Amino acid sequence: MAARLQNLAGQLGVADRVRCVGPLFNEAKWAAFRDADVFVLPSRNENFGNTAAEAVAAGTPVIVTEACGIAPLLAGQAGLVVPCTEPSLADALARLLSDAALHQRLAAGCAAVLPRLSWEEPVAEMESLYASLLPAAAGLGTFAAPGAGR
């Protein structure tokens, strides 16, 4: 795959600006995120998008597709959310790389979005939801799961 992508980059005249580095771990991964101008997750189906969250944690603006579960958490604040089409992704990438004010605003927004990407905020929201449901459930009594006590 990397060879095909490098070949395509050569055909498009951008080989000097494209690197296929393979897997990165630990500090090498974080350094790559920090060094990137933008992180793109062009997924057609993504439950969440941990790599986009990692890019945000490193302060790198992201472009994700509408198919990424993380999209609503990032939209307009730490990244751009676009349809999963090549023209949409290309337009967003060109826009983010050519508009310094937009890039700076999204990079600064990464810090504001970060708390929503940790466990603390979702856990607090879930605890609050359960607490609000407890009074309504109190009048229901107890019940046994089907097949319990056989």
CSV table of C-alpha atoms in Angstrom, one decimal:
chain,number,residue,atom,x,y,z
A,1,MET,CA,0.0,0.0,0.0
A,2,ALA,CA,2.8,2.5,0.9
A,3,ALA,CA,4.5,1.9,-2.4
A,4,ARG,CA,1.3,2.5,-4.3
A,5,LEU,CA,0.7,5.7,-2.4
A,6,GLN,CA,4.3,6.9,-2.9
A,7,ASN,CA,3.9,6.1,-6.6
A,8,LEU,CA,0.7,8.1,-6.8
A,9,ALA,CA,2.3,11.0,-5.0
A,10,GLY,CA,5.0,11.0,-7.6
A,11,GLN,CA,2.5,11.0,-10.4
A,12,LEU,CA,0.7,14.0,-8.8
A,13,GLY,CA,4.0,15.8,-8.3
A,14,VAL,CA,3.7,15.9,-4.5
A,15,ALA,CA,6.2,13.1,-3.6
A,16,ASP,CA,8.5,15.6,-1.8
A,17,ARG,CA,5.6,16.5,0.6
A,18,VAL,CA,4.2,13.0,1.2
A,19,ARG,CA,5.7,10.4,3.6
A,20,CYS,CA,4.4,7.0,4.4
A,21,VAL,CA,6.1,6.2,7.7
A,22,GLY,CA,4.2,3.1,8.9
A,23,PRO,CA,3.2,2.5,12.5
A,24,LEU,CA,4.5,4.9,15.1
A,25,PHE,CA,4.4,4.3,18.8
A,26,ASN,CA,5.0,6.3,22.0
A,27,GLU,CA,6.9,9.5,21.7
A,28,ALA,CA,7.4,9.0,17.9
A,29,LYS,CA,3.7,9.0,17.5
A,30,TRP,CA,3.1,12.1,19.6
A,31,ALA,CA,6.0,13.9,17.8
A,32,ALA,CA,4.4,13.1,14.4
A,33,PHE,CA,1.0,14.5,15.6
A,34,ARG,CA,2.6,17.7,16.9
A,35,ASP,CA,4.6,18.1,13.7
A,36,ALA,CA,1.6,17.7,11.4
A,37,ASP,CA,-0.2,20.7,10.1
A,38,VAL,CA,-3.5,18.8,10.0
A,39,PHE,CA,-4.7,15.2,10.7
A,40,VAL,CA,-7.2,13.7,8.2
A,41,LEU,CA,-9.4,10.7,9.1
A,42,PRO,CA,-11.2,9.9,5.8
A,43,SER,CA,-13.2,7.0,7.2
A,44,ARG,CA,-16.4,5.6,5.7
A,45,ASN,CA,-17.3,4.0,9.0
A,46,GLU,CA,-15.7,4.8,12.3
A,47,ASN,CA,-17.3,4.1,15.7
A,48,PHE,CA,-15.3,6.9,17.4
A,49,GLY,CA,-12.0,7.8,15.9
A,50,ASN,CA,-9.2,7.4,18.5
A,51,THR,CA,-6.5,8.6,16.1
A,52,ALA,CA,-8.4,11.9,15.6
A,53,ALA,CA,-8.7,12.3,19.4
A,54,GLU,CA,-5.0,11.7,19.7
A,55,ALA,CA,-4.3,14.4,17.1
A,56,VAL,CA,-6.5,16.8,19.1
A,57,ALA,CA,-4.7,15.9,22.3
A,58,ALA,CA,-1.5,16.9,20.5
A,59,GLY,CA,-3.0,20.2,19.4
A,60,THR,CA,-3.3,19.3,15.8
A,61,PRO,CA,-6.5,20.4,13.9
A,62,VAL,CA,-8.4,17.5,12.3
A,63,ILE,CA,-10.6,16.8,9.3
A,64,VAL,CA,-13.0,13.9,9.8
A,65,THR,CA,-15.9,12.6,7.9
A,66,GLU,CA,-19.5,12.6,9.0
A,67,ALA,CA,-19.1,8.8,9.4
A,68,CYS,CA,-16.8,9.3,12.4
A,69,GLY,CA,-18.4,9.0,15.8
A,70,ILE,CA,-16.1,11.8,17.1
A,71,ALA,CA,-17.4,14.3,14.5
A,72,PRO,CA,-20.0,16.1,16.7
A,73,LEU,CA,-17.4,16.7,19.4
A,74,LEU,CA,-14.9,18.3,17.0
A,75,ALA,CA,-17.1,20.1,14.5
A,76,GLY,CA,-16.1,23.8,14.1
A,77,GLN,CA,-14.1,23.8,17.3
A,78,ALA,CA,-11.1,21.5,16.8
A,79,GLY,CA,-11.7,20.4,13.2
A,80,LEU,CA,-13.8,20.3,10.1
A,81,VAL,CA,-16.4,17.6,9.5
A,82,VAL,CA,-17.1,16.8,5.9
A,83,PRO,CA,-19.0,14.2,3.8
A,84,CYS,CA,-16.9,11.1,2.9
A,85,THR,CA,-16.2,12.1,-0.7
A,86,GLU,CA,-12.9,12.9,-2.3
A,87,PRO,CA,-13.9,16.4,-3.4
A,88,SER,CA,-15.2,17.3,0.1
A,89,LEU,CA,-12.0,16.0,1.8
A,90,ALA,CA,-9.8,17.8,-0.8
A,91,ASP,CA,-11.7,21.1,-0.3
A,92,ALA,CA,-11.4,20.9,3.5
A,93,LEU,CA,-7.7,20.1,3.3
A,94,ALA,CA,-7.1,23.0,0.9
A,95,ARG,CA,-9.1,25.3,3.1
A,96,LEU,CA,-7.4,24.4,6.3
A,97,LEU,CA,-3.9,24.6,4.8
A,98,SER,CA,-4.6,28.0,3.1
A,99,ASP,CA,-6.5,29.8,5.8
A,100,ALA,CA,-4.1,30.6,8.6
A,101,ALA,CA,-6.8,32.1,10.8
A,102,LEU,CA,-9.0,29.0,10.5
A,103,HIS,CA,-6.0,26.8,11.2
A,104,GLN,CA,-5.0,28.8,14.3
A,105,ARG,CA,-8.6,28.9,15.6
A,106,LEU,CA,-9.0,25.1,15.3
A,107,ALA,CA,-5.6,24.4,16.8
A,108,ALA,CA,-6.5,26.6,19.8
A,109,GLY,CA,-9.9,24.9,20.0
A,110,CYS,CA,-8.2,21.5,20.6
A,111,ALA,CA,-7.6,22.4,24.2
A,112,ALA,CA,-11.2,23.3,24.7
A,113,VAL,CA,-12.4,20.0,23.2
A,114,LEU,CA,-10.0,17.8,25.0
A,115,PRO,CA,-12.0,17.4,28.3
A,116,ARG,CA,-14.9,16.0,26.3
A,117,LEU,CA,-12.5,13.3,24.9
A,118,SER,CA,-11.4,12.0,28.3
A,119,TRP,CA,-13.3,9.7,30.5
A,120,GLU,CA,-14.1,12.2,33.2
A,121,GLU,CA,-16.8,14.2,31.4
A,122,PRO,CA,-18.7,11.3,29.9
A,123,VAL,CA,-18.6,9.5,33.2
A,124,ALA,CA,-20.0,12.5,35.0
A,125,GLU,CA,-22.7,12.9,32.4
A,126,MET,CA,-23.7,9.2,32.8
A,127,GLU,CA,-23.7,9.5,36.6
A,128,SER,CA,-26.0,12.5,36.3
A,129,LEU,CA,-28.3,10.7,33.9
A,130,TYR,CA,-28.5,7.7,36.3
A,131,ALA,CA,-29.2,10.0,39.3
A,132,SER,CA,-32.0,11.7,37.4
A,133,LEU,CA,-33.5,8.3,36.6
A,134,LEU,CA,-33.4,6.9,40.1
A,135,PRO,CA,-36.4,8.8,41.5
A,136,ALA,CA,-38.6,7.6,38.6
A,137,ALA,CA,-37.3,4.0,39.1
A,138,ALA,CA,-37.9,4.0,42.8
A,139,GLY,CA,-41.6,3.3,42.4
A,140,LEU,CA,-41.0,0.3,40.2
A,141,GLY,CA,-40.0,-2.0,43.0
A,142,THR,CA,-37.6,-4.8,42.4
A,143,PHE,CA,-37.6,-7.4,39.7
A,144,ALA,CA,-35.7,-10.5,38.8
A,145,ALA,CA,-34.2,-11.1,35.5
A,146,PRO,CA,-35.9,-13.8,33.4
A,147,GLY,CA,-34.7,-17.2,34.4
A,148,ALA,CA,-33.2,-16.0,37.7
A,149,GLY,CA,-33.6,-18.3,40.7
A,150,ARG,CA,-34.1,-21.5,38.7
